[in-house]
mmCIF file of C-alpha atoms and ligand atoms in Angstrom:
data_model
loop_
_atom_site.group_PDB
_atom_site.id
_atom_site.type_symbol
_atom_site.label_atom_id
_atom_site.label_comp_id
_atom_site.label_asym_id
_atom_site.label_seq_id
_atom_site.Cartn_x
_atom_site.Cartn_y
_atom_site.Cartn_z
ATOM 1 C CA UNK A 1 -5.506 -3.574 24.577
ATOM 2 C CA UNK A 2 -5.247 0.406 24.274
ATOM 3 C CA UNK A 3 -3.952 2.523 27.093
ATOM 4 C CA UNK A 4 -5.602 5.755 27.055
ATOM 5 C CA UNK A 5 -3.313 8.359 28.473
ATOM 6 C CA UNK A 6 -5.146 11.303 30.388
ATOM 7 C CA UNK A 7 -4.927 14.768 28.327
ATOM 8 C CA UNK A 8 -2.439 15.825 31.356
ATOM 9 C CA UNK A 9 -0.061 12.730 31.228
ATOM 10 C CA UNK A 10 3.689 13.792 31.036
ATOM 11 C CA UNK A 11 6.451 12.242 28.618
ATOM 12 C CA UNK A 12 7.877 10.320 31.907
ATOM 13 C CA UNK A 13 4.279 8.716 32.395
ATOM 14 C CA UNK A 14 4.394 7.834 29.113
ATOM 15 C CA UNK A 15 7.740 6.273 29.109
ATOM 16 C CA UNK A 16 6.886 4.349 32.089
ATOM 17 C CA UNK A 17 3.483 2.769 30.392
ATOM 18 C CA UNK A 18 5.730 1.812 27.311
ATOM 19 C CA UNK A 19 8.345 0.249 29.488
ATOM 20 C CA UNK A 20 5.587 -1.881 31.756
ATOM 21 C CA UNK A 21 3.920 -2.748 28.400
ATOM 22 C CA UNK A 22 7.052 -4.130 27.117
ATOM 23 C CA UNK A 23 7.995 -5.788 30.409
ATOM 24 C CA UNK A 24 4.896 -7.907 29.891
ATOM 25 C CA UNK A 25 6.063 -9.223 26.669
ATOM 26 C CA UNK A 26 3.743 -7.058 24.503
ATOM 27 C CA UNK A 27 4.479 -4.623 21.590
ATOM 28 C CA UNK A 28 3.887 -0.927 22.127
ATOM 29 C CA UNK A 29 2.605 1.355 19.483
ATOM 30 C CA UNK A 30 2.324 4.985 20.376
ATOM 31 C CA UNK A 31 -0.369 6.813 18.751
ATOM 32 C CA UNK A 32 -0.210 10.692 19.372
ATOM 33 C CA UNK A 33 -3.827 11.700 18.529
ATOM 34 C CA UNK A 34 -5.052 15.461 18.453
ATOM 35 C CA UNK A 35 -6.760 15.317 21.552
ATOM 36 C CA UNK A 36 -4.886 12.492 23.508
ATOM 37 C CA UNK A 37 -2.117 10.121 23.150
ATOM 38 C CA UNK A 38 -2.811 6.272 23.528
ATOM 39 C CA UNK A 39 -0.384 3.099 23.783
ATOM 40 C CA UNK A 40 -1.897 0.264 21.910
ATOM 41 C CA UNK A 41 -0.300 -2.769 23.449
ATOM 42 C CA UNK A 42 -0.357 -5.702 21.328
ATOM 43 C CA UNK A 43 0.624 -9.381 21.588
ATOM 44 C CA UNK A 44 -0.011 -12.607 23.448
ATOM 45 C CA UNK A 45 -1.742 -11.368 26.496
ATOM 46 C CA UNK A 46 -1.700 -14.685 28.307
ATOM 47 C CA UNK A 47 -0.691 -14.018 31.892
ATOM 48 C CA UNK A 48 -0.882 -10.294 31.500
ATOM 49 C CA UNK A 49 -2.443 -8.356 34.224
ATOM 50 C CA UNK A 50 -4.107 -5.324 32.912
ATOM 51 C CA UNK A 51 -4.760 -3.988 36.418
ATOM 52 C CA UNK A 52 -1.208 -3.376 36.654
ATOM 53 C CA UNK A 53 -1.453 -0.718 33.774
ATOM 54 C CA UNK A 54 -4.478 0.712 35.052
ATOM 55 C CA UNK A 55 -3.326 2.135 38.251
ATOM 56 C CA UNK A 56 -0.144 3.986 36.737
ATOM 57 C CA UNK A 57 0.136 7.836 37.034
ATOM 58 C CA UNK A 58 -0.955 9.460 33.874
ATOM 59 C CA UNK A 59 -3.441 6.631 32.812
ATOM 60 C CA UNK A 60 -6.840 7.211 31.968
ATOM 61 C CA UNK A 61 -8.370 3.786 31.135
ATOM 62 C CA UNK A 62 -7.683 0.465 29.479
ATOM 63 C CA UNK A 63 -9.947 -0.310 26.388
ATOM 64 C CA UNK A 64 -9.900 -3.590 24.814
ATOM 65 C CA UNK A 65 -9.405 -3.731 21.002
ATOM 66 C CA UNK A 66 -12.170 -5.843 19.773
ATOM 67 C CA UNK A 67 -11.294 -6.190 16.113
ATOM 68 C CA UNK A 68 -8.833 -9.031 15.103
ATOM 69 C CA UNK A 69 -6.505 -6.479 13.467
ATOM 70 C CA UNK A 70 -5.405 -3.989 16.003
ATOM 71 C CA UNK A 71 -2.891 -1.454 14.961
ATOM 72 C CA UNK A 72 -4.404 -1.248 11.601
ATOM 73 C CA UNK A 73 -7.944 -0.598 12.942
ATOM 74 C CA UNK A 74 -9.668 2.816 13.773
ATOM 75 C CA UNK A 75 -10.300 1.477 17.101
ATOM 76 C CA UNK A 76 -6.700 2.300 17.995
ATOM 77 C CA UNK A 77 -6.292 5.225 15.810
ATOM 78 C CA UNK A 78 -8.999 7.519 14.337
ATOM 79 C CA UNK A 79 -6.904 10.112 12.223
ATOM 80 C CA UNK A 80 -6.067 8.654 8.989
ATOM 81 C CA UNK A 81 -2.642 7.543 8.290
ATOM 82 C CA UNK A 82 -0.850 9.627 5.553
ATOM 83 C CA UNK A 83 1.896 7.970 3.823
ATOM 84 C CA UNK A 84 4.779 9.809 2.164
ATOM 85 C CA UNK A 85 5.810 8.179 -0.952
ATOM 86 C CA UNK A 86 9.146 10.423 -0.702
ATOM 87 C CA UNK A 87 10.524 12.105 2.149
ATOM 88 C CA UNK A 88 9.053 15.517 1.966
ATOM 89 C CA UNK A 89 7.268 14.285 -1.316
ATOM 90 C CA UNK A 90 3.839 13.311 -2.535
ATOM 91 C CA UNK A 91 1.566 11.581 0.070
ATOM 92 C CA UNK A 92 -1.390 9.294 0.039
ATOM 93 C CA UNK A 93 -4.316 9.441 2.456
ATOM 94 C CA UNK A 94 -4.760 13.009 2.526
ATOM 95 C CA UNK A 95 -7.239 15.194 0.474
ATOM 96 C CA UNK A 96 -4.991 14.921 -2.487
ATOM 97 C CA UNK A 97 -5.166 11.794 -4.369
ATOM 98 C CA UNK A 98 -1.976 10.358 -5.830
ATOM 99 C CA UNK A 99 -1.698 8.537 -9.124
ATOM 100 C CA UNK A 100 1.196 5.765 -9.764
ATOM 101 C CA UNK A 101 1.647 4.982 -13.343
ATOM 102 C CA UNK A 102 3.862 2.958 -15.395
ATOM 103 C CA UNK A 103 4.610 -0.419 -17.238
ATOM 104 C CA UNK A 104 3.865 -3.449 -16.370
ATOM 105 C CA UNK A 105 7.397 -4.688 -16.377
ATOM 106 C CA UNK A 106 10.623 -2.396 -16.813
ATOM 107 C CA UNK A 107 11.476 -3.586 -20.498
ATOM 108 C CA UNK A 108 14.165 -1.156 -22.012
ATOM 109 C CA UNK A 109 16.024 1.971 -20.445
ATOM 110 C CA UNK A 110 15.185 4.481 -23.077
ATOM 111 C CA UNK A 111 11.478 3.415 -23.154
ATOM 112 C CA UNK A 112 11.286 3.822 -19.417
ATOM 113 C CA UNK A 113 12.902 6.932 -19.329
ATOM 114 C CA UNK A 114 10.769 8.770 -22.104
ATOM 115 C CA UNK A 115 7.673 7.168 -20.300
ATOM 116 C CA UNK A 116 8.519 8.364 -17.064
ATOM 117 C CA UNK A 117 8.782 11.981 -18.210
ATOM 118 C CA UNK A 118 5.431 11.936 -20.050
ATOM 119 C CA UNK A 119 3.597 10.332 -16.775
ATOM 120 C CA UNK A 120 5.043 13.104 -14.892
ATOM 121 C CA UNK A 121 3.659 15.864 -17.118
ATOM 122 C CA UNK A 122 0.292 14.024 -17.195
ATOM 123 C CA UNK A 123 0.331 14.346 -13.335
ATOM 124 C CA UNK A 124 1.476 11.158 -11.926
ATOM 125 C CA UNK A 125 3.217 11.041 -8.726
ATOM 126 C CA UNK A 126 4.652 7.655 -8.792
ATOM 127 C CA UNK A 127 6.457 5.347 -11.373
ATOM 128 C CA UNK A 128 5.663 1.693 -11.234
ATOM 129 C CA UNK A 129 7.239 -1.159 -12.958
ATOM 130 C CA UNK A 130 8.209 -4.761 -11.953
ATOM 131 C CA UNK A 131 11.939 -5.571 -12.142
ATOM 132 C CA UNK A 132 11.073 -9.119 -10.469
ATOM 133 C CA UNK A 133 7.869 -10.346 -12.078
ATOM 134 C CA UNK A 134 5.606 -12.931 -10.492
ATOM 135 C CA UNK A 135 4.635 -14.857 -13.542
ATOM 136 C CA UNK A 136 1.929 -17.756 -13.700
ATOM 137 C CA UNK A 137 4.356 -19.610 -16.339
ATOM 138 C CA UNK A 138 8.085 -20.111 -15.790
ATOM 139 C CA UNK A 139 8.479 -19.802 -19.260
ATOM 140 C CA UNK A 140 7.153 -16.132 -19.406
ATOM 141 C CA UNK A 141 9.607 -13.051 -19.112
ATOM 142 C CA UNK A 142 10.534 -12.901 -15.664
ATOM 143 C CA UNK A 143 11.788 -9.131 -15.458
ATOM 144 C CA UNK A 144 15.053 -7.564 -15.594
ATOM 145 C CA UNK A 145 16.073 -7.990 -12.023
ATOM 146 C CA UNK A 146 18.888 -5.328 -10.984
ATOM 147 C CA UNK A 147 19.066 -3.765 -14.195
ATOM 148 C CA UNK A 148 15.396 -2.834 -14.072
ATOM 149 C CA UNK A 149 15.995 -1.518 -10.542
ATOM 150 C CA UNK A 150 18.630 0.601 -11.971
ATOM 151 C CA UNK A 151 16.614 1.826 -14.747
ATOM 152 C CA UNK A 152 13.851 2.907 -12.347
ATOM 153 C CA UNK A 153 16.140 4.829 -10.061
ATOM 154 C CA UNK A 154 17.339 6.689 -13.046
ATOM 155 C CA UNK A 155 13.894 7.928 -13.831
ATOM 156 C CA UNK A 156 13.443 8.971 -10.438
ATOM 157 C CA UNK A 157 16.428 11.295 -10.707
ATOM 158 C CA UNK A 158 15.305 12.695 -14.192
ATOM 159 C CA UNK A 159 11.522 13.025 -13.095
ATOM 160 C CA UNK A 160 11.250 13.190 -9.341
ATOM 161 C CA UNK A 161 8.566 10.555 -9.495
ATOM 162 C CA UNK A 162 8.556 8.069 -6.656
ATOM 163 C CA UNK A 163 9.591 4.608 -7.720
ATOM 164 C CA UNK A 164 7.066 1.715 -6.560
ATOM 165 C CA UNK A 165 8.421 -1.911 -7.414
ATOM 166 C CA UNK A 166 7.436 -5.469 -6.316
ATOM 167 C CA UNK A 167 9.819 -7.424 -3.827
ATOM 168 C CA UNK A 168 9.068 -11.236 -4.325
ATOM 169 C CA UNK A 169 11.362 -12.710 -1.769
ATOM 170 C CA UNK A 170 12.699 -12.011 1.830
ATOM 171 C CA UNK A 171 16.274 -12.105 0.189
ATOM 172 C CA UNK A 172 15.362 -9.509 -2.105
ATOM 173 C CA UNK A 173 14.272 -6.725 0.484
ATOM 174 C CA UNK A 174 17.427 -5.089 0.960
ATOM 175 C CA UNK A 175 18.088 -4.848 -2.848
ATOM 176 C CA UNK A 176 15.007 -3.493 -3.782
ATOM 177 C CA UNK A 177 14.710 -1.053 -0.874
ATOM 178 C CA UNK A 178 18.273 0.122 -2.156
ATOM 179 C CA UNK A 179 16.556 1.370 -5.340
ATOM 180 C CA UNK A 180 12.953 2.054 -4.649
ATOM 181 C CA UNK A 181 10.680 4.356 -2.624
ATOM 182 C CA UNK A 182 7.882 2.098 -2.099
ATOM 183 C CA UNK A 183 8.145 -1.480 -1.746
ATOM 184 C CA UNK A 184 5.154 -3.558 -3.361
ATOM 185 C CA UNK A 185 3.822 -6.633 -1.836
ATOM 186 C CA UNK A 186 2.205 -8.587 -4.818
ATOM 187 C CA UNK A 187 -1.175 -10.119 -4.592
ATOM 188 C CA UNK A 188 0.551 -13.761 -4.495
ATOM 189 C CA UNK A 189 2.533 -12.796 -1.563
ATOM 190 C CA UNK A 190 -0.017 -11.148 0.613
ATOM 191 C CA UNK A 191 0.018 -13.928 3.088
ATOM 192 C CA UNK A 192 3.789 -14.814 2.825
ATOM 193 C CA UNK A 193 4.300 -13.775 6.355
ATOM 194 C CA UNK A 194 7.934 -13.940 6.332
ATOM 195 C CA UNK A 195 7.977 -11.355 3.527
ATOM 196 C CA UNK A 196 5.404 -8.997 5.355
ATOM 197 C CA UNK A 197 7.653 -9.320 8.398
ATOM 198 C CA UNK A 198 10.939 -8.622 6.533
ATOM 199 C CA UNK A 199 9.505 -5.724 5.094
ATOM 200 C CA UNK A 200 8.088 -4.357 8.179
ATOM 201 C CA UNK A 201 11.560 -4.420 9.322
ATOM 202 C CA UNK A 202 12.640 -1.702 6.944
ATOM 203 C CA UNK A 203 11.474 1.782 7.117
ATOM 204 C CA UNK A 204 10.552 2.440 3.452
ATOM 205 C CA UNK A 205 6.647 2.714 2.719
ATOM 206 C CA UNK A 206 5.016 -0.368 1.555
ATOM 207 C CA UNK A 207 2.307 -0.893 -0.883
ATOM 208 C CA UNK A 208 0.145 -4.125 0.051
ATOM 209 C CA UNK A 209 -1.978 -5.542 -2.528
ATOM 210 C CA UNK A 210 -5.122 -7.824 -1.636
ATOM 211 C CA UNK A 211 -4.382 -11.259 -2.480
ATOM 212 C CA UNK A 212 -6.617 -12.460 -5.200
ATOM 213 C CA UNK A 213 -8.921 -14.710 -2.760
ATOM 214 C CA UNK A 214 -8.322 -12.504 0.492
ATOM 215 C CA UNK A 215 -11.179 -11.301 2.708
ATOM 216 C CA UNK A 216 -11.092 -7.857 4.048
ATOM 217 C CA UNK A 217 -10.278 -9.348 7.514
ATOM 218 C CA UNK A 218 -7.107 -11.331 5.954
ATOM 219 C CA UNK A 219 -6.102 -8.372 3.911
ATOM 220 C CA UNK A 220 -5.785 -6.222 7.149
ATOM 221 C CA UNK A 221 -4.125 -8.621 9.135
ATOM 222 C CA UNK A 222 -1.476 -9.006 6.394
ATOM 223 C CA UNK A 223 -0.991 -5.296 7.021
ATOM 224 C CA UNK A 224 -1.075 -5.717 10.743
ATOM 225 C CA UNK A 225 2.155 -8.006 10.398
ATOM 226 C CA UNK A 226 4.057 -5.036 8.413
ATOM 227 C CA UNK A 227 2.886 -2.251 11.077
ATOM 228 C CA UNK A 228 3.531 -5.037 14.046
ATOM 229 C CA UNK A 229 7.133 -5.636 12.571
ATOM 230 C CA UNK A 230 7.595 -1.565 13.148
ATOM 231 C CA UNK A 231 6.631 -0.039 9.509
ATOM 232 C CA UNK A 232 3.379 1.753 9.863
ATOM 233 C CA UNK A 233 3.525 3.054 6.504
ATOM 234 C CA UNK A 234 1.514 1.032 4.704
ATOM 235 C CA UNK A 235 -0.695 1.511 1.563
ATOM 236 C CA UNK A 236 -3.453 -0.811 0.956
ATOM 237 C CA UNK A 237 -4.387 -1.827 -2.863
ATOM 238 C CA UNK A 238 -7.509 -3.221 -3.936
ATOM 239 C CA UNK A 239 -6.532 -4.814 -7.287
ATOM 240 C CA UNK A 240 -9.634 -7.294 -7.717
ATOM 241 C CA UNK A 241 -10.316 -10.982 -6.641
ATOM 242 C CA UNK A 242 -10.975 -14.000 -8.228
ATOM 243 C CA UNK A 243 -14.951 -14.768 -8.829
ATOM 244 C CA UNK A 244 -16.692 -17.011 -11.167
ATOM 245 C CA UNK A 245 -16.613 -14.040 -13.695
ATOM 246 C CA UNK A 246 -14.366 -15.055 -16.549
ATOM 247 C CA UNK A 247 -14.578 -12.069 -18.899
ATOM 248 C CA UNK A 248 -12.657 -9.612 -16.472
ATOM 249 C CA UNK A 249 -9.461 -10.925 -15.246
ATOM 250 C CA UNK A 250 -10.503 -10.422 -11.607
ATOM 251 C CA UNK A 251 -13.576 -8.755 -10.215
ATOM 252 C CA UNK A 252 -12.946 -5.046 -8.754
ATOM 253 C CA UNK A 253 -14.328 -4.835 -5.337
ATOM 254 C CA UNK A 254 -15.032 -1.275 -5.073
ATOM 255 C CA UNK A 255 -17.274 -1.627 -2.017
ATOM 256 C CA UNK A 256 -14.074 -2.392 -0.132
ATOM 257 C CA UNK A 257 -12.900 1.156 -0.374
ATOM 258 C CA UNK A 258 -15.449 2.406 1.888
ATOM 259 C CA UNK A 259 -15.448 -0.385 3.841
ATOM 260 C CA UNK A 260 -11.959 -0.439 4.970
ATOM 261 C CA UNK A 261 -12.122 3.486 5.673
ATOM 262 C CA UNK A 262 -14.850 2.186 7.967
ATOM 263 C CA UNK A 263 -12.453 0.193 10.108
ATOM 264 C CA UNK A 264 -9.041 1.112 9.275
ATOM 265 C CA UNK A 265 -7.124 4.295 9.008
ATOM 266 C CA UNK A 266 -4.774 3.090 6.374
ATOM 267 C CA UNK A 267 -4.678 4.640 2.897
ATOM 268 C CA UNK A 268 -6.227 2.552 -0.040
ATOM 269 C CA UNK A 269 -5.730 2.815 -3.367
ATOM 270 C CA UNK A 270 -7.280 0.845 -6.421
ATOM 271 C CA UNK A 271 -5.430 -1.101 -9.311
ATOM 272 C CA UNK A 272 -8.134 -0.943 -12.144
ATOM 273 C CA UNK A 273 -5.695 -2.670 -14.520
ATOM 274 C CA UNK A 274 -5.373 -5.967 -13.017
ATOM 275 C CA UNK A 275 -8.936 -5.416 -11.490
ATOM 276 C CA UNK A 276 -10.155 -5.541 -15.181
ATOM 277 C CA UNK A 277 -7.788 -7.282 -17.421
ATOM 278 C CA UNK A 278 -8.849 -5.097 -20.080
ATOM 279 C CA UNK A 279 -7.289 -1.871 -21.185
ATOM 280 C CA UNK A 280 -10.875 -0.128 -21.921
ATOM 281 C CA UNK A 281 -12.109 -0.858 -18.574
ATOM 282 C CA UNK A 282 -9.347 0.988 -16.854
ATOM 283 C CA UNK A 283 -10.889 4.456 -17.021
ATOM 284 C CA UNK A 284 -14.129 3.679 -16.219
ATOM 285 C CA UNK A 285 -12.986 1.855 -13.080
ATOM 286 C CA UNK A 286 -10.536 4.606 -12.293
ATOM 287 C CA UNK A 287 -13.470 6.797 -12.453
ATOM 288 C CA UNK A 288 -15.555 4.623 -10.193
ATOM 289 C CA UNK A 289 -12.589 4.192 -7.786
ATOM 290 C CA UNK A 290 -12.355 7.860 -7.254
ATOM 291 C CA UNK A 291 -15.971 8.208 -6.280
ATOM 292 C CA UNK A 292 -15.964 5.341 -4.061
ATOM 293 C CA UNK A 293 -13.400 7.332 -1.858
ATOM 294 C CA UNK A 294 -9.906 5.667 -3.116
ATOM 295 C CA UNK A 295 -7.155 7.551 -1.794
ATOM 296 C CA UNK A 296 -5.440 7.055 -5.362
ATOM 297 C CA UNK A 297 -4.593 4.781 -8.260
ATOM 298 C CA UNK A 298 -1.970 2.369 -9.542
ATOM 299 C CA UNK A 299 -2.168 2.285 -13.268
ATOM 300 C CA UNK A 300 -0.231 0.025 -15.866
ATOM 301 C CA UNK A 301 0.645 2.558 -18.877
ATOM 302 C CA UNK A 302 3.079 1.295 -21.643
ATOM 303 C CA UNK A 303 4.027 3.429 -24.554
ATOM 304 C CA UNK A 304 3.170 0.520 -27.148
ATOM 305 C CA UNK A 305 0.828 -1.786 -25.256
ATOM 306 C CA UNK A 306 0.530 -4.096 -28.251
ATOM 307 C CA UNK A 307 4.439 -5.375 -27.938
ATOM 308 C CA UNK A 308 4.275 -5.132 -24.333
ATOM 309 C CA UNK A 309 6.143 -8.011 -22.889
ATOM 310 C CA UNK A 310 3.777 -8.689 -20.183
ATOM 311 C CA UNK A 311 -0.066 -7.860 -19.797
ATOM 312 C CA UNK A 312 -0.377 -6.490 -23.244
ATOM 313 C CA UNK A 313 -4.243 -6.536 -22.973
ATOM 314 C CA UNK A 314 -4.725 -4.208 -19.968
ATOM 315 C CA UNK A 315 -1.929 -1.641 -20.332
ATOM 316 C CA UNK A 316 -3.373 1.666 -21.570
ATOM 317 C CA UNK A 317 -1.373 3.843 -23.858
ATOM 318 C CA UNK A 318 0.091 7.421 -22.858
ATOM 319 C CA UNK A 319 -2.856 9.130 -24.617
ATOM 320 C CA UNK A 320 -5.250 7.437 -22.873
ATOM 321 C CA UNK A 321 -3.758 8.281 -19.491
ATOM 322 C CA UNK A 322 -3.617 11.352 -20.024
ATOM 323 C CA UNK A 323 -7.365 11.864 -20.939
ATOM 324 C CA UNK A 324 -7.884 9.576 -17.761
ATOM 325 C CA UNK A 325 -5.954 11.925 -15.675
ATOM 326 C CA UNK A 326 -8.225 14.971 -16.894
ATOM 327 C CA UNK A 327 -11.343 13.192 -16.221
ATOM 328 C CA UNK A 328 -9.913 11.821 -12.581
ATOM 329 C CA UNK A 329 -9.395 15.478 -11.576
ATOM 330 C CA UNK A 330 -13.401 16.338 -12.161
ATOM 331 C CA UNK A 331 -14.584 13.243 -10.373
ATOM 332 C CA UNK A 332 -12.178 14.182 -7.457
ATOM 333 C CA UNK A 333 -13.377 17.598 -7.511
ATOM 334 C CA UNK A 334 -17.068 16.364 -7.578
ATOM 335 C CA UNK A 335 -16.068 14.740 -4.092
ATOM 336 C CA UNK A 336 -14.361 17.608 -2.562
ATOM 337 C CA UNK A 337 -10.816 16.126 -3.528
ATOM 338 C CA UNK A 338 -8.148 16.892 -5.679
ATOM 339 C CA UNK A 339 -5.517 15.065 -8.077
HETATM 340 C C1 PEP B 401 1.619 -5.937 -10.227
HETATM 341 O O1 PEP B 401 1.079 -5.124 -10.010
HETATM 342 O O2 PEP B 401 2.721 -5.763 -11.233
HETATM 343 C C2 PEP B 401 1.404 -7.430 -10.101
HETATM 344 C C3 PEP B 401 1.805 -8.438 -10.387
HETATM 345 O O3 PEP B 401 -0.008 -7.013 -9.648
HETATM 346 P P1 PEP B 401 -0.831 -8.286 -8.520
HETATM 347 O O4 PEP B 401 0.211 -8.774 -7.315
HETATM 348 O O5 PEP B 401 -2.032 -7.633 -8.125
HETATM 349 O O6 PEP B 401 -1.198 -9.386 -9.402
HETATM 350 MN MN1 MN B 402 0.823 -6.620 -14.855
#
């Protein structure tokens, strides 16, 4: 339920509401809007008497939250959530779009540092790269682990790009958070609820990728786990879903972008790389994603895609990325946004 505070309510009255909500065994999320403050009270409501809250001083009304996801929904918060990738750094969710780029996997120090410089120059705000890779085959390259994280952190020091990298397990959360700026939950882990909770208990922003067979509701409920655990800096990422289509690696569901924006305040970006599986489809689908209202893109770029250790078919080279960025700026301008 949402406890809507009166416009005249003071801090003491707000504290009182929060204390009673928590005494009832519910979690409270205070959302300060432009017009008024609300307290979202979520949790198991069996035995909770909302009448007790209704009569508190400073409370205007109690409104039930109808959607299955609560704190991720526009019922609780109408203003868009803006997530900063770095403290005082670039943000996603506002008028300006952000592009995160980099190799599928971190492979080599010099290669990564050199690439990061070129991506920054081309206008990227974040550097992606897997140090821990979720591979279908146990015989495939699994990533450089902590060494890879060190190279990513070094690339951030040199370029100012925010580092976005994947966490595979609960036991890796602290290690990855030590080096990364944004923690990525991969498609295969979208419903790893223990991981979602653990990642929600640390403060760095989270990039949550849509599971390959997840519905929109399941996707938002996964975000709800993270927010509920204490971290509201969640960026959603549409990366394609499995359908009967075989030519494209996944089917990029761009209708999800406006649909999510209709029901949630969270920023959503698009991964046209895993969403298509073919390098030549990355640019057209990037343009389509921007036109559909995406708050940003995450794109695999490799200096030498032919020799990439992972996902060679879908990584674009730096020249293609530069051209993509120039076009992306024009598409964004056409819908009154910028890159
Ligand atoms: C990735 O971004 O490196 C990745 C493995 O993507 P996904 O989890 O979407 O498959
Ligand atoms: Mn990849």
